[in-house]
Amino acid sequence: MASDIEKAPEALQRLVAEADTGGRKPSVTVKRFVMLICLLWAMFQFWYASPLPFALGFGVLNDTEARSIHLGFALFLGFLLWPFSSRSQSDRVPWFDWLFAVLACFAGAYLLIFYSELATRPGQPTRFDVFAASLGLLLLLEATRRAVGLPMALLALLFIAYAMAGPWMPEVLQHKGASLNRLISHMWLTTEGVYGIALGVSTSAIFIYVLFGALLDRAGGGNYMMQVSFAALGHLRGGPAKVAVISSALNGMISGSSVSNVVSGGIFTIPLMKKAGYGGVKAGAIETMSSVNGQIMPPVMGAAAFLMVEYVGIPYAEIVKHAFLPAILSYLGLFYIVHLEALKLDMQPIIKRQYRPRYQRWLRAGIGVSGSVILIAILYYALAFIKYLLGDFAICGAALFMLLVYVMAINQAARSQALPHDIDIDNPQVLDTWTTVKAGLHYLLPIGTLIWCLMIEELSPSLSAFWAVVVLITLMVTQKPCIALIRKEPMLSTWRAGLDDLVGGFHDGARNMVGIGIATATAGIIVGGITLTGLGLRMTDFVEAVAQGNVLIMLLFIAFVCLVLGLGVPTTANYVLVATLMAPVVVELGAQSGLVIPLIAVHLFVFYYGIMGDITPPVGLATFAAAAISGEDAIKTGIQGARYALRTVILPFIWIFNPQLLLIDVHDAWELIRVVAACSLAMLVFGAVSMNWFRVKNRLWESLLLSVAVILLFRPDLIMNQLRPPLEAREVSSIYEVVHHASDDSRLVFVIRGMNLEGADVTKTLALNLGVGADDGRKRLSSAGIQVMTLGGQSQISAVRFGSQAQKAGFEQGWDVVSIMVPAERPTPHWFYLPALLMVLVVWFSQGLRMRRS
């Protein structure tokens, strides 16, 4: 099956290629050679993500060696796939690009080739080392200019210049400077620069997830999600826009590219939205927002989400849990916005479905939802029982069970009508929802495998994706022959088609990774510049001077930095830069202001504002792709998209002050239900305020009342904190008793005091995740990362374990513990949901009376 991108017109395919996969279209021979290199790279990454090297004792590579191979492949393909400039001939590869590709591949793989020699002389590079590293750095910058964009290359050059020109910088940015040898060695011959965390995550996790998305798209999963969305929503008011929102949310689970999402879905949804009456600008903006937000949709978020595992120090499953509710709220808000647009424009459905009474529609929907929940529960408990029953042999039992489920699903697909390969824009025909769902249930198996491995088994992200890819490969090779067998059709050609899809998926995965691999390597230059010069420490003073101790101003400043960087830097590099420079600053200054900000909240804040660069004019690539489809002005489309993005823009500010939005400090199921329901209502009401329309056009007093309701629903503690503080102090001498009796996975707040590097006395308020309870408070603190020494009624932090949650949260060895804070006995702030709900009802009935009168 062809990729969804290949259904787009040639101009749009070229736009996607220039942004993601390379715009060069060489001769057949060179094309086959490039495909061979892509397949070799993809197979290497598949092998590296698998447990096979350790099981067989063959091909085991350490992190540095694997990163070296990864970068070598990326640079080699980068020079073959991206021409020197837009004016260069795209039908051939000139001799100097072949030379650059070979030299860049050699420089990228230098750490692998000379690994033993470099290990014997750390910090003492030879002349050849310096030459090879310098050549590699120059070629990396050129590859970045071609594949990622000039702004990214210039930003890396700026950090290199800063590292060398330290003594001549202004006093606030001044440092000792670095010699050429030291700079080159730091950037290329260690894991502090190019071969650092960002490239490591690209090697170990990002590639296998991009491969998973490419394979699922080739298998037909992307088309299946589009068809299910259209069958369920195409007949509603504003149906095409709602299809765009839901299908992009589903596709976003498997694809991290905003531009590809826009083109693959937008070629169908944007013309249908225009036909429905949205107009080209709004249609393009809706598709852009839907596609860009795919990067925040678990379980497979954008590439930057995998970097959070390293920066925050928590499992990927935890990041998915924290990111889930904001992502759902963002899509819920956009879904409601397009519904309000349909009401404002008095749209009628473009497709007529057979009329059914309302009670029948609700009954069918209820049966569908409850049936899905029951089916998921049966699968969950069946796998859990197999795991309990078989113990060490559970994987074999689970494989047999999955095979049985697959046979049942493929049998259902064979007996269903084949799904169309696209949507007829001129004469759209809506399908029956359940019939469409049944025709592709087998596509859910690899996604289910991924979620099970990540969330239930809590395997590493790369190993989870490996098992999901194994299931997907099996599906791709067998689905067409099995369907042909059940339908009693010829099978020979179907085997070939399945293998072709498999090869095409591996090729697509590698092509999609070239730009990401180069971007993460270049991000390493930026991080290397920060670590070499100590710039991160100076940023605290700089941001503190800008914000003047005001946390809100500090957050606005960081959001502005993310948006400016996002104008020319990919989301991944944007996240690496701002997370390295700014995230520790936010936590530090927040702590000094007495505000406990969870580290994951700060990193998700940076991540959300990083992806906004794909929307905001003047250079949002996703916006340009949507405008190319709609035929409208890209700037107007971007401005409209930015207006729709307001619902996403406010969420990061809310969870900084109310971490319950990230499901932090949610203690039981009823509290979870209250938080989810209140936040969902708040997002809907905020959509009504931003669109100035609820049931009819809002009056001023109605918008003000709804705005107050939004604040109370998102921040129910805002007033309660003024009435009663959320925390109360306990004596430091009782620290072990408090820790011992704290509930599982609770957070304990410390107020600590000590001297910072500048010699100033500082007081900070920090929170420590205590994890599972223990018999002894001292052991529980130690397992959380710190040791506290109590003597004479005073307590001091005697040790902070490197890389622990405590160290990342900002705890300092040798600082005094002033007090410990525990949750105060007070009524739940959720009581303020009631007046907020009353305000919403007042506006609802007020507008209902106006509707009846008119």
CSV table of N, CA and C in Angstrom, one decimal, residues 2-49:
chain,number,residue,atom,x,y,z
A,2,ALA,N,0.5,2.2,-0.8
A,2,ALA,CA,1.3,3.4,-0.9
A,2,ALA,C,1.2,4.2,0.4
A,3,SER,N,2.2,5.0,0.7
A,3,SER,CA,2.1,5.9,1.8
A,3,SER,C,1.1,7.0,1.6
A,4,ASP,N,0.5,7.5,2.6
A,4,ASP,CA,-0.5,8.6,2.5
A,4,ASP,C,0.1,9.8,1.8
A,5,ILE,N,1.4,10.1,2.0
A,5,ILE,CA,2.0,11.2,1.4
A,5,ILE,C,2.0,11.1,-0.1
A,6,GLU,N,2.1,9.8,-0.6
A,6,GLU,CA,2.2,9.6,-2.1
A,6,GLU,C,0.9,9.8,-2.8
A,7,LYS,N,-0.2,10.0,-2.0
A,7,LYS,CA,-1.5,10.3,-2.6
A,7,LYS,C,-1.6,11.8,-2.9
A,8,ALA,N,-0.7,12.6,-2.4
A,8,ALA,CA,-0.7,14.1,-2.5
A,8,ALA,C,-0.2,14.5,-3.9
A,9,PRO,N,-0.6,15.7,-4.4
A,9,PRO,CA,0.0,16.2,-5.6
A,9,PRO,C,1.5,16.3,-5.5
A,10,GLU,N,2.1,16.4,-6.7
A,10,GLU,CA,3.6,16.4,-6.7
A,10,GLU,C,4.2,17.6,-6.0
A,11,ALA,N,3.6,18.7,-6.1
A,11,ALA,CA,4.1,19.9,-5.4
A,11,ALA,C,4.1,19.7,-3.9
A,12,LEU,N,3.1,19.1,-3.4
A,12,LEU,CA,3.0,18.9,-1.9
A,12,LEU,C,4.0,17.8,-1.5
A,13,GLN,N,4.1,16.8,-2.3
A,13,GLN,CA,5.1,15.8,-2.0
A,13,GLN,C,6.5,16.4,-1.9
A,14,ARG,N,6.8,17.3,-2.8
A,14,ARG,CA,8.1,18.0,-2.9
A,14,ARG,C,8.3,18.9,-1.6
A,15,LEU,N,7.2,19.5,-1.1
A,15,LEU,CA,7.2,20.3,0.1
A,15,LEU,C,7.6,19.4,1.3
A,16,VAL,N,6.9,18.3,1.4
A,16,VAL,CA,7.2,17.3,2.5
A,16,VAL,C,8.6,16.8,2.4
A,17,ALA,N,9.1,16.5,1.2
A,17,ALA,CA,10.4,16.0,1.0
A,17,ALA,C,11.5,17.0,1.4
A,18,GLU,N,11.3,18.3,1.0
A,18,GLU,CA,12.2,19.3,1.4
A,18,GLU,C,12.3,19.5,2.9
A,19,ALA,N,11.1,19.3,3.6
A,19,ALA,CA,11.1,19.5,5.0
A,19,ALA,C,11.5,18.3,5.8
A,20,ASP,N,11.3,17.1,5.3
A,20,ASP,CA,11.5,15.9,6.1
A,20,ASP,C,12.4,14.9,5.6
A,21,THR,N,12.4,14.7,4.3
A,21,THR,CA,13.1,13.5,3.7
A,21,THR,C,14.1,13.8,2.6
A,22,GLY,N,14.2,15.1,2.2
A,22,GLY,CA,15.2,15.4,1.2
A,22,GLY,C,14.5,15.6,-0.2
A,23,GLY,N,14.9,16.7,-0.8
A,23,GLY,CA,14.2,17.1,-2.1
A,23,GLY,C,14.8,16.6,-3.3
A,24,ARG,N,15.9,15.8,-3.2
A,24,ARG,CA,16.6,15.4,-4.4
A,24,ARG,C,16.0,14.1,-5.0
A,25,LYS,N,15.9,14.1,-6.3
A,25,LYS,CA,15.3,12.9,-7.0
A,25,LYS,C,16.4,12.5,-8.0
A,26,PRO,N,17.3,11.7,-7.7
A,26,PRO,CA,18.4,11.3,-8.6
A,26,PRO,C,18.0,10.2,-9.5
A,27,SER,N,19.0,9.7,-10.3
A,27,SER,CA,18.7,8.7,-11.3
A,27,SER,C,18.3,7.3,-10.6
A,28,VAL,N,17.8,6.4,-11.4
A,28,VAL,CA,17.4,5.1,-10.8
A,28,VAL,C,18.5,4.4,-10.1
A,29,THR,N,19.7,4.4,-10.6
A,29,THR,CA,20.8,3.7,-10.0
A,29,THR,C,21.1,4.3,-8.6
A,30,VAL,N,21.2,5.6,-8.6
A,30,VAL,CA,21.5,6.3,-7.3
A,30,VAL,C,20.4,6.1,-6.3
A,31,LYS,N,19.2,6.2,-6.9
A,31,LYS,CA,18.0,6.0,-6.0
A,31,LYS,C,18.0,4.6,-5.3
A,32,ARG,N,18.4,3.6,-6.1
A,32,ARG,CA,18.4,2.2,-5.5
A,32,ARG,C,19.6,2.1,-4.5
A,33,PHE,N,20.7,2.8,-4.8
A,33,PHE,CA,21.8,2.8,-3.8
A,33,PHE,C,21.4,3.5,-2.5
A,34,VAL,N,20.7,4.6,-2.6
A,34,VAL,CA,20.2,5.3,-1.4
A,34,VAL,C,19.2,4.5,-0.7
A,35,MET,N,18.3,3.8,-1.4
A,35,MET,CA,17.4,2.9,-0.7
A,35,MET,C,18.1,1.8,0.0
A,36,LEU,N,19.2,1.2,-0.6
A,36,LEU,CA,19.9,0.2,0.1
A,36,LEU,C,20.6,0.7,1.4
A,37,ILE,N,21.1,1.9,1.3
A,37,ILE,CA,21.7,2.5,2.5
A,37,ILE,C,20.7,2.7,3.6
A,38,CYS,N,19.5,3.2,3.2
A,38,CYS,CA,18.4,3.4,4.1
A,38,CYS,C,18.0,2.1,4.8
A,39,LEU,N,17.9,1.0,4.0
A,39,LEU,CA,17.5,-0.3,4.5
A,39,LEU,C,18.6,-0.8,5.5
A,40,LEU,N,19.8,-0.6,5.2
A,40,LEU,CA,20.9,-1.1,6.1
A,40,LEU,C,20.8,-0.3,7.4
A,41,TRP,N,20.6,1.0,7.3
A,41,TRP,CA,20.5,1.8,8.5
A,41,TRP,C,19.3,1.3,9.4
A,42,ALA,N,18.1,1.1,8.7
A,42,ALA,CA,16.9,0.7,9.4
A,42,ALA,C,17.1,-0.7,10.1
A,43,MET,N,17.8,-1.6,9.4
A,43,MET,CA,18.0,-2.9,9.9
A,43,MET,C,19.0,-2.9,11.1
A,44,PHE,N,20.0,-2.0,11.0
A,44,PHE,CA,20.9,-1.8,12.1
A,44,PHE,C,20.2,-1.3,13.3
A,45,GLN,N,19.3,-0.3,13.2
A,45,GLN,CA,18.6,0.3,14.3
A,45,GLN,C,17.6,-0.7,14.9
A,46,PHE,N,17.0,-1.5,14.0
A,46,PHE,CA,16.1,-2.6,14.5
A,46,PHE,C,16.8,-3.6,15.3
A,47,TRP,N,18.0,-4.0,14.9
A,47,TRP,CA,18.9,-4.9,15.6
A,47,TRP,C,19.3,-4.3,16.9
A,48,TYR,N,19.7,-3.0,16.9
A,48,TYR,CA,20.2,-2.4,18.1
A,48,TYR,C,19.1,-2.2,19.2
A,49,ALA,N,17.8,-2.0,18.7
A,49,ALA,CA,16.7,-1.9,19.7
A,49,ALA,C,16.3,-3.2,20.3
